Coordinates of C-alpha atoms in Angstrom, one line a residue:
M1 CA 5.4 -58.3 -23.8
K2 CA 5.7 -61.0 -21.1
I3 CA 2.9 -61.3 -18.7
G4 CA 2.8 -63.2 -15.4
I5 CA -0.6 -64.2 -13.7
V6 CA -0.5 -65.3 -10.0
G7 CA -3.6 -67.3 -9.4
A8 CA -4.7 -69.7 -12.2
G9 CA -8.3 -70.0 -11.0
Q10 CA -11.3 -68.9 -13.1
V11 CA -10.3 -65.2 -13.2
G12 CA -6.6 -65.7 -13.8
A13 CA -7.2 -68.4 -16.5
S14 CA -9.9 -66.3 -18.2
A15 CA -7.5 -63.3 -18.3
A16 CA -4.7 -65.5 -19.8
Y17 CA -7.2 -66.8 -22.5
A18 CA -8.4 -63.3 -23.4
I19 CA -4.8 -61.8 -23.4
A20 CA -3.7 -64.8 -25.6
L21 CA -6.6 -64.6 -28.1
L22 CA -5.9 -60.8 -28.5
G23 CA -2.3 -61.6 -29.3
K24 CA -1.1 -58.9 -26.8
A25 CA 1.6 -60.9 -25.2
R26 CA 4.5 -63.1 -26.6
E27 CA 4.5 -65.1 -23.3
I28 CA 2.2 -65.7 -20.5
V29 CA 3.4 -67.5 -17.3
L30 CA 0.6 -68.9 -15.0
I31 CA 1.6 -69.5 -11.3
D32 CA -0.6 -71.1 -8.7
L33 CA -0.3 -72.7 -5.3
D34 CA -1.6 -75.8 -7.2
P35 CA 1.0 -76.3 -9.9
A36 CA -1.0 -79.0 -11.5
M37 CA -4.0 -76.8 -12.1
A38 CA -1.7 -74.0 -13.6
A39 CA -0.2 -76.5 -15.9
A40 CA -3.6 -77.7 -17.0
Q41 CA -4.9 -74.2 -17.7
A42 CA -1.8 -73.4 -19.5
E43 CA -1.9 -76.4 -21.8
D44 CA -5.6 -75.9 -22.4
I45 CA -5.1 -72.3 -23.4
S46 CA -2.0 -73.1 -25.6
H47 CA -4.3 -75.5 -27.7
A48 CA -6.3 -72.5 -28.7
M49 CA -3.3 -70.6 -30.1
P50 CA -3.2 -72.1 -33.5
F51 CA -6.5 -70.5 -34.0
A52 CA -5.5 -67.0 -32.8
A53 CA -2.0 -65.9 -32.1
T54 CA 1.6 -67.0 -31.6
T55 CA 1.6 -66.4 -27.8
E56 CA 3.4 -68.9 -25.6
V57 CA 1.3 -70.0 -22.5
R58 CA 3.0 -72.0 -19.9
A59 CA 3.0 -72.7 -16.2
G60 CA 5.9 -71.9 -14.0
G61 CA 7.2 -70.6 -10.7
Y62 CA 8.1 -67.0 -9.5
S63 CA 11.6 -67.2 -10.9
D64 CA 9.8 -67.6 -14.4
L65 CA 8.6 -64.0 -14.0
T66 CA 11.9 -62.5 -14.8
G67 CA 11.3 -60.0 -17.5
A68 CA 7.7 -59.7 -17.1
E69 CA 6.4 -56.2 -17.6
V70 CA 2.9 -56.8 -16.2
V71 CA 2.0 -59.1 -13.4
I72 CA -1.7 -59.8 -12.8
I73 CA -2.5 -60.9 -9.2
A74 CA -5.7 -62.9 -9.0
A75 CA -4.8 -64.9 -5.9
G76 CA -6.4 -65.1 -2.5
V77 CA -8.2 -67.2 0.2
S78 CA -11.8 -68.0 0.5
Q79 CA -13.9 -66.8 3.4
K80 CA -14.4 -69.3 6.2
T81 CA -17.7 -69.9 7.9
G82 CA -18.3 -67.3 10.6
E83 CA -15.2 -65.2 9.4
T84 CA -15.6 -61.5 9.3
R85 CA -14.7 -59.5 6.3
L86 CA -11.9 -57.8 8.1
D87 CA -10.5 -61.1 9.2
L88 CA -10.6 -62.4 5.5
L89 CA -8.9 -59.2 4.4
A90 CA -6.2 -59.7 7.0
R91 CA -5.5 -63.3 5.7
N92 CA -5.5 -62.1 2.1
A93 CA -3.0 -59.4 3.1
A94 CA -0.7 -62.0 4.5
V95 CA -1.0 -63.9 1.2
F96 CA -0.2 -60.8 -0.8
R97 CA 2.7 -60.1 1.4
I98 CA 4.3 -63.4 0.2
V99 CA 3.2 -63.0 -3.4
T100 CA 4.3 -59.4 -3.9
D101 CA 7.7 -60.2 -2.3
Q102 CA 8.3 -62.9 -4.8
V103 CA 6.8 -61.0 -7.7
L104 CA 9.1 -58.0 -7.2
T105 CA 12.2 -60.1 -6.4
H106 CA 12.0 -61.5 -9.8
A107 CA 10.1 -58.7 -11.9
P108 CA 11.0 -55.5 -10.0
D109 CA 9.9 -53.1 -12.8
A110 CA 6.5 -54.9 -13.5
I111 CA 3.2 -53.1 -13.3
L112 CA 1.0 -54.9 -10.9
L113 CA -2.7 -55.3 -11.9
I114 CA -4.8 -56.4 -8.9
A115 CA -7.9 -58.5 -9.6
S116 CA -8.6 -60.2 -6.2
N117 CA -11.5 -58.9 -4.4
P118 CA -12.4 -56.7 -2.7
V119 CA -10.2 -55.2 -5.4
D120 CA -10.0 -51.6 -4.1
I121 CA -9.0 -52.6 -0.6
M122 CA -6.5 -55.2 -2.0
T123 CA -5.1 -52.6 -4.3
G124 CA -4.4 -50.2 -1.2
I125 CA -2.9 -53.2 0.7
T126 CA -0.6 -54.0 -2.2
L127 CA 0.6 -50.4 -2.4
R128 CA 1.4 -50.4 1.4
L129 CA 3.1 -53.8 1.2
T130 CA 5.4 -52.9 -1.8
G131 CA 5.9 -49.2 -1.4
L132 CA 5.6 -48.9 -5.2
P133 CA 4.4 -45.7 -6.7
A134 CA 0.7 -45.5 -7.1
H135 CA 0.7 -45.5 -10.9
R136 CA 2.2 -49.0 -11.0
V137 CA -0.3 -50.7 -8.6
I138 CA -3.6 -50.7 -10.6
G139 CA -6.8 -52.4 -9.4
S140 CA -9.3 -53.6 -12.1
G141 CA -11.7 -51.4 -10.0
T142 CA -14.9 -50.5 -11.9
I143 CA -13.7 -51.5 -15.4
L144 CA -16.2 -54.3 -15.4
D145 CA -19.1 -52.3 -13.8
T146 CA -18.5 -49.6 -16.4
A147 CA -18.8 -52.3 -19.1
R148 CA -22.1 -53.5 -17.5
F149 CA -23.4 -49.9 -17.4
R150 CA -22.5 -49.4 -21.2
V151 CA -24.1 -52.7 -22.2
L152 CA -27.3 -52.0 -20.5
L153 CA -27.4 -48.4 -21.9
G154 CA -26.7 -49.8 -25.3
Q155 CA -29.5 -52.3 -25.1
H156 CA -32.0 -49.5 -24.1
L157 CA -30.7 -47.2 -26.8
D158 CA -30.1 -49.8 -29.5
I159 CA -26.6 -48.4 -29.8
D160 CA -23.2 -50.2 -29.8
P161 CA -21.9 -50.0 -26.2
R162 CA -18.5 -49.0 -27.6
S163 CA -19.9 -45.7 -28.7
I164 CA -21.3 -45.0 -25.3
H165 CA -19.0 -43.0 -22.9
A166 CA -20.3 -43.6 -19.4
Y167 CA -18.5 -44.5 -16.2
V168 CA -18.9 -46.1 -12.8
L169 CA -17.0 -44.4 -10.0
G170 CA -15.8 -45.2 -6.5
E171 CA -15.9 -48.6 -5.1
H172 CA -16.2 -51.9 -7.0
G173 CA -19.0 -52.9 -4.9
D174 CA -22.3 -51.8 -3.4
S175 CA -21.4 -48.2 -2.9
E176 CA -20.3 -47.7 -6.4
V177 CA -21.6 -44.6 -8.3
L178 CA -23.1 -44.6 -11.7
S179 CA -22.1 -41.3 -13.4
W180 CA -25.4 -40.5 -15.2
S181 CA -24.9 -36.8 -15.4
S182 CA -21.5 -37.1 -17.4
A183 CA -22.6 -40.0 -19.7
Q184 CA -22.5 -39.4 -23.5
V185 CA -23.4 -41.1 -26.7
G186 CA -20.8 -40.1 -29.2
A187 CA -20.5 -36.3 -28.7
R188 CA -24.1 -36.0 -27.3
D189 CA -25.1 -36.0 -23.7
L190 CA -27.0 -39.2 -22.8
L191 CA -30.3 -37.8 -21.7
S192 CA -30.7 -35.5 -24.7
F193 CA -29.8 -38.2 -27.1
A194 CA -32.3 -40.7 -25.5
R195 CA -35.0 -38.3 -25.4
E196 CA -34.6 -37.2 -29.1
T197 CA -34.4 -40.8 -30.3
G198 CA -37.6 -41.8 -28.6
R199 CA -35.9 -43.9 -25.8
P200 CA -35.9 -41.6 -22.9
I201 CA -34.3 -42.4 -19.6
T202 CA -37.2 -42.4 -17.3
D203 CA -37.0 -43.0 -13.6
T204 CA -38.1 -46.5 -14.1
V205 CA -35.4 -47.1 -16.9
R206 CA -32.7 -45.6 -14.7
A207 CA -33.7 -47.7 -11.7
A208 CA -33.7 -50.7 -13.8
I209 CA -30.2 -50.1 -15.3
D210 CA -28.8 -49.0 -11.8
E211 CA -30.1 -52.4 -10.4
G212 CA -28.8 -54.3 -13.4
V213 CA -25.3 -52.9 -12.9
R214 CA -25.2 -53.1 -9.1
R215 CA -26.6 -56.7 -8.8
A216 CA -25.0 -58.2 -11.8
A217 CA -22.4 -60.1 -9.9
Y218 CA -25.0 -61.4 -7.5
R219 CA -27.1 -62.8 -10.4
I220 CA -24.2 -64.4 -12.1
I221 CA -22.8 -66.0 -8.9
E222 CA -26.3 -67.3 -8.1
G223 CA -26.5 -68.9 -11.6
K224 CA -23.1 -70.3 -12.0
G225 CA -21.0 -69.7 -8.9
A226 CA -18.6 -67.0 -10.0
T227 CA -18.0 -64.2 -12.5
F228 CA -14.8 -64.5 -14.7
Y229 CA -15.2 -63.9 -18.4
G230 CA -16.1 -60.2 -18.1
I231 CA -13.3 -59.5 -15.7
G232 CA -10.9 -61.5 -17.8
A233 CA -11.7 -59.5 -20.8
G234 CA -11.3 -56.2 -18.7
L235 CA -7.8 -57.3 -17.5
A236 CA -6.9 -58.2 -21.2
R237 CA -8.0 -54.7 -22.3
L238 CA -5.7 -53.2 -19.6
V239 CA -2.9 -55.3 -20.8
A240 CA -3.5 -54.1 -24.3
A241 CA -3.5 -50.5 -23.2
I242 CA -0.2 -50.9 -21.5
E243 CA 1.4 -53.0 -24.3
G244 CA 0.4 -50.5 -27.0
D245 CA 1.2 -47.5 -24.9
E246 CA -2.3 -46.4 -25.9
N247 CA -2.9 -43.7 -23.4
S248 CA -6.5 -44.7 -23.4
V249 CA -9.1 -44.1 -20.8
H250 CA -10.3 -46.8 -18.3
S251 CA -12.1 -46.8 -15.0
V252 CA -9.4 -48.3 -12.8
S253 CA -8.6 -48.2 -9.1
I254 CA -5.4 -46.7 -7.7
M255 CA -4.5 -45.0 -4.4
T256 CA -5.9 -41.6 -4.9
P257 CA -4.4 -38.6 -2.9
E258 CA -7.8 -37.0 -2.2
M259 CA -11.3 -37.6 -3.2
E260 CA -14.3 -35.6 -1.9
G261 CA -12.2 -34.7 1.2
V262 CA -11.0 -38.2 1.9
K263 CA -7.3 -38.5 1.7
D264 CA -5.2 -41.5 0.5
V265 CA -8.1 -43.8 -0.7
P266 CA -8.0 -46.5 -3.4
L267 CA -11.0 -46.0 -5.8
S268 CA -12.0 -45.8 -9.3
L269 CA -12.1 -42.9 -11.6
P270 CA -11.6 -42.7 -15.4
R271 CA -7.9 -42.7 -15.9
V272 CA -5.4 -42.6 -18.6
V273 CA -3.4 -45.9 -19.0
G274 CA -0.2 -46.4 -21.1
K275 CA 3.2 -48.1 -21.0
G276 CA 4.1 -46.7 -17.5
G277 CA 0.6 -47.6 -16.0
V278 CA -1.6 -44.8 -15.0
I279 CA -0.7 -41.5 -16.4
T280 CA -3.4 -39.1 -15.3
D281 CA -6.9 -38.8 -14.1
V282 CA -9.9 -37.8 -16.3
A283 CA -12.4 -36.9 -13.5
P284 CA -15.9 -36.4 -15.0
E285 CA -18.2 -33.4 -14.2
I286 CA -20.8 -34.9 -11.9
S287 CA -23.9 -33.8 -10.1
A288 CA -24.2 -32.7 -6.4
E289 CA -25.9 -36.0 -5.8
E290 CA -23.2 -38.0 -7.4
H291 CA -20.6 -36.0 -5.5
A292 CA -22.3 -37.0 -2.3
A293 CA -22.6 -40.6 -3.2
L294 CA -18.8 -40.7 -4.3
A295 CA -17.9 -39.0 -0.9
A296 CA -19.7 -41.9 0.9
S297 CA -18.1 -44.6 -1.3
A298 CA -14.6 -43.0 -0.6
K299 CA -15.3 -42.9 3.1
L300 CA -16.4 -46.5 3.3
L301 CA -13.2 -47.6 1.4
K302 CA -10.9 -45.5 3.5
D303 CA -12.4 -46.8 6.8
T304 CA -12.2 -50.4 5.6
L305 CA -8.6 -50.1 4.5
E306 CA -7.5 -48.4 7.9
A307 CA -9.2 -51.3 9.8
V308 CA -7.2 -54.0 8.1
R309 CA -4.4 -55.6 10.0
I310 CA -1.2 -55.6 7.7

């Protein structure tokens, strides 16, 4: 599989590195407004390949995307001093108009994986700009939040997080919803398993895990300036699901026809991902409280998307 990555900064480069180490692409093309940085990232990653896989990693231009089956978009502009969030979104929409026009000119059949933040809104903007079907415009959404949730649950329960089935729904952001009521360990519901193994989910534990998931990005950014390894690995996992036609379940963001009474809103649910992109939803059974929180998250995202000038 040939992969294109637009935006060779920390997120784009981390994704390229993870994809290459997994050996899930025969070729990765890095594109950036700064060609020298893209070339340096590609050369650095290519030097890791003798230890891992046969993936060719190189820098290029949009014309080099010909034949790419997946294109990750990790590009965008930074917020200026005094600039509102909506103004920033409008400027990023203008960047995406240029980027998506070029991408689809050279790789018209590619699945687009959106990594630029705020990822749900940028996913909705990309869909509107391109007119592609929703299943081919996939935001990384809460795939990272879901991983954080599982890691913290695994630490509390002393269980491999890969054996925990728990999802974060809605926005990749402050209004996200941790779906406690549907969480499972193997085939057992989370709360029963925790209680029976002497590691109950008390209100204190639940609050600490919620805070740990919800504030993770803030802590990491405060400590080192940005988050990139986790999301890089998450994007690589999505590429693997597409490349292998896995039909595996991941919490990703696409334009959703209706959620909690809110129509045409980009948000995350557990979804089946395979060769064609998103195949179907696997909506979990959630509590009344979680339904209300998901409705609030959906409304926030819808209102923000509608306010952006495209």
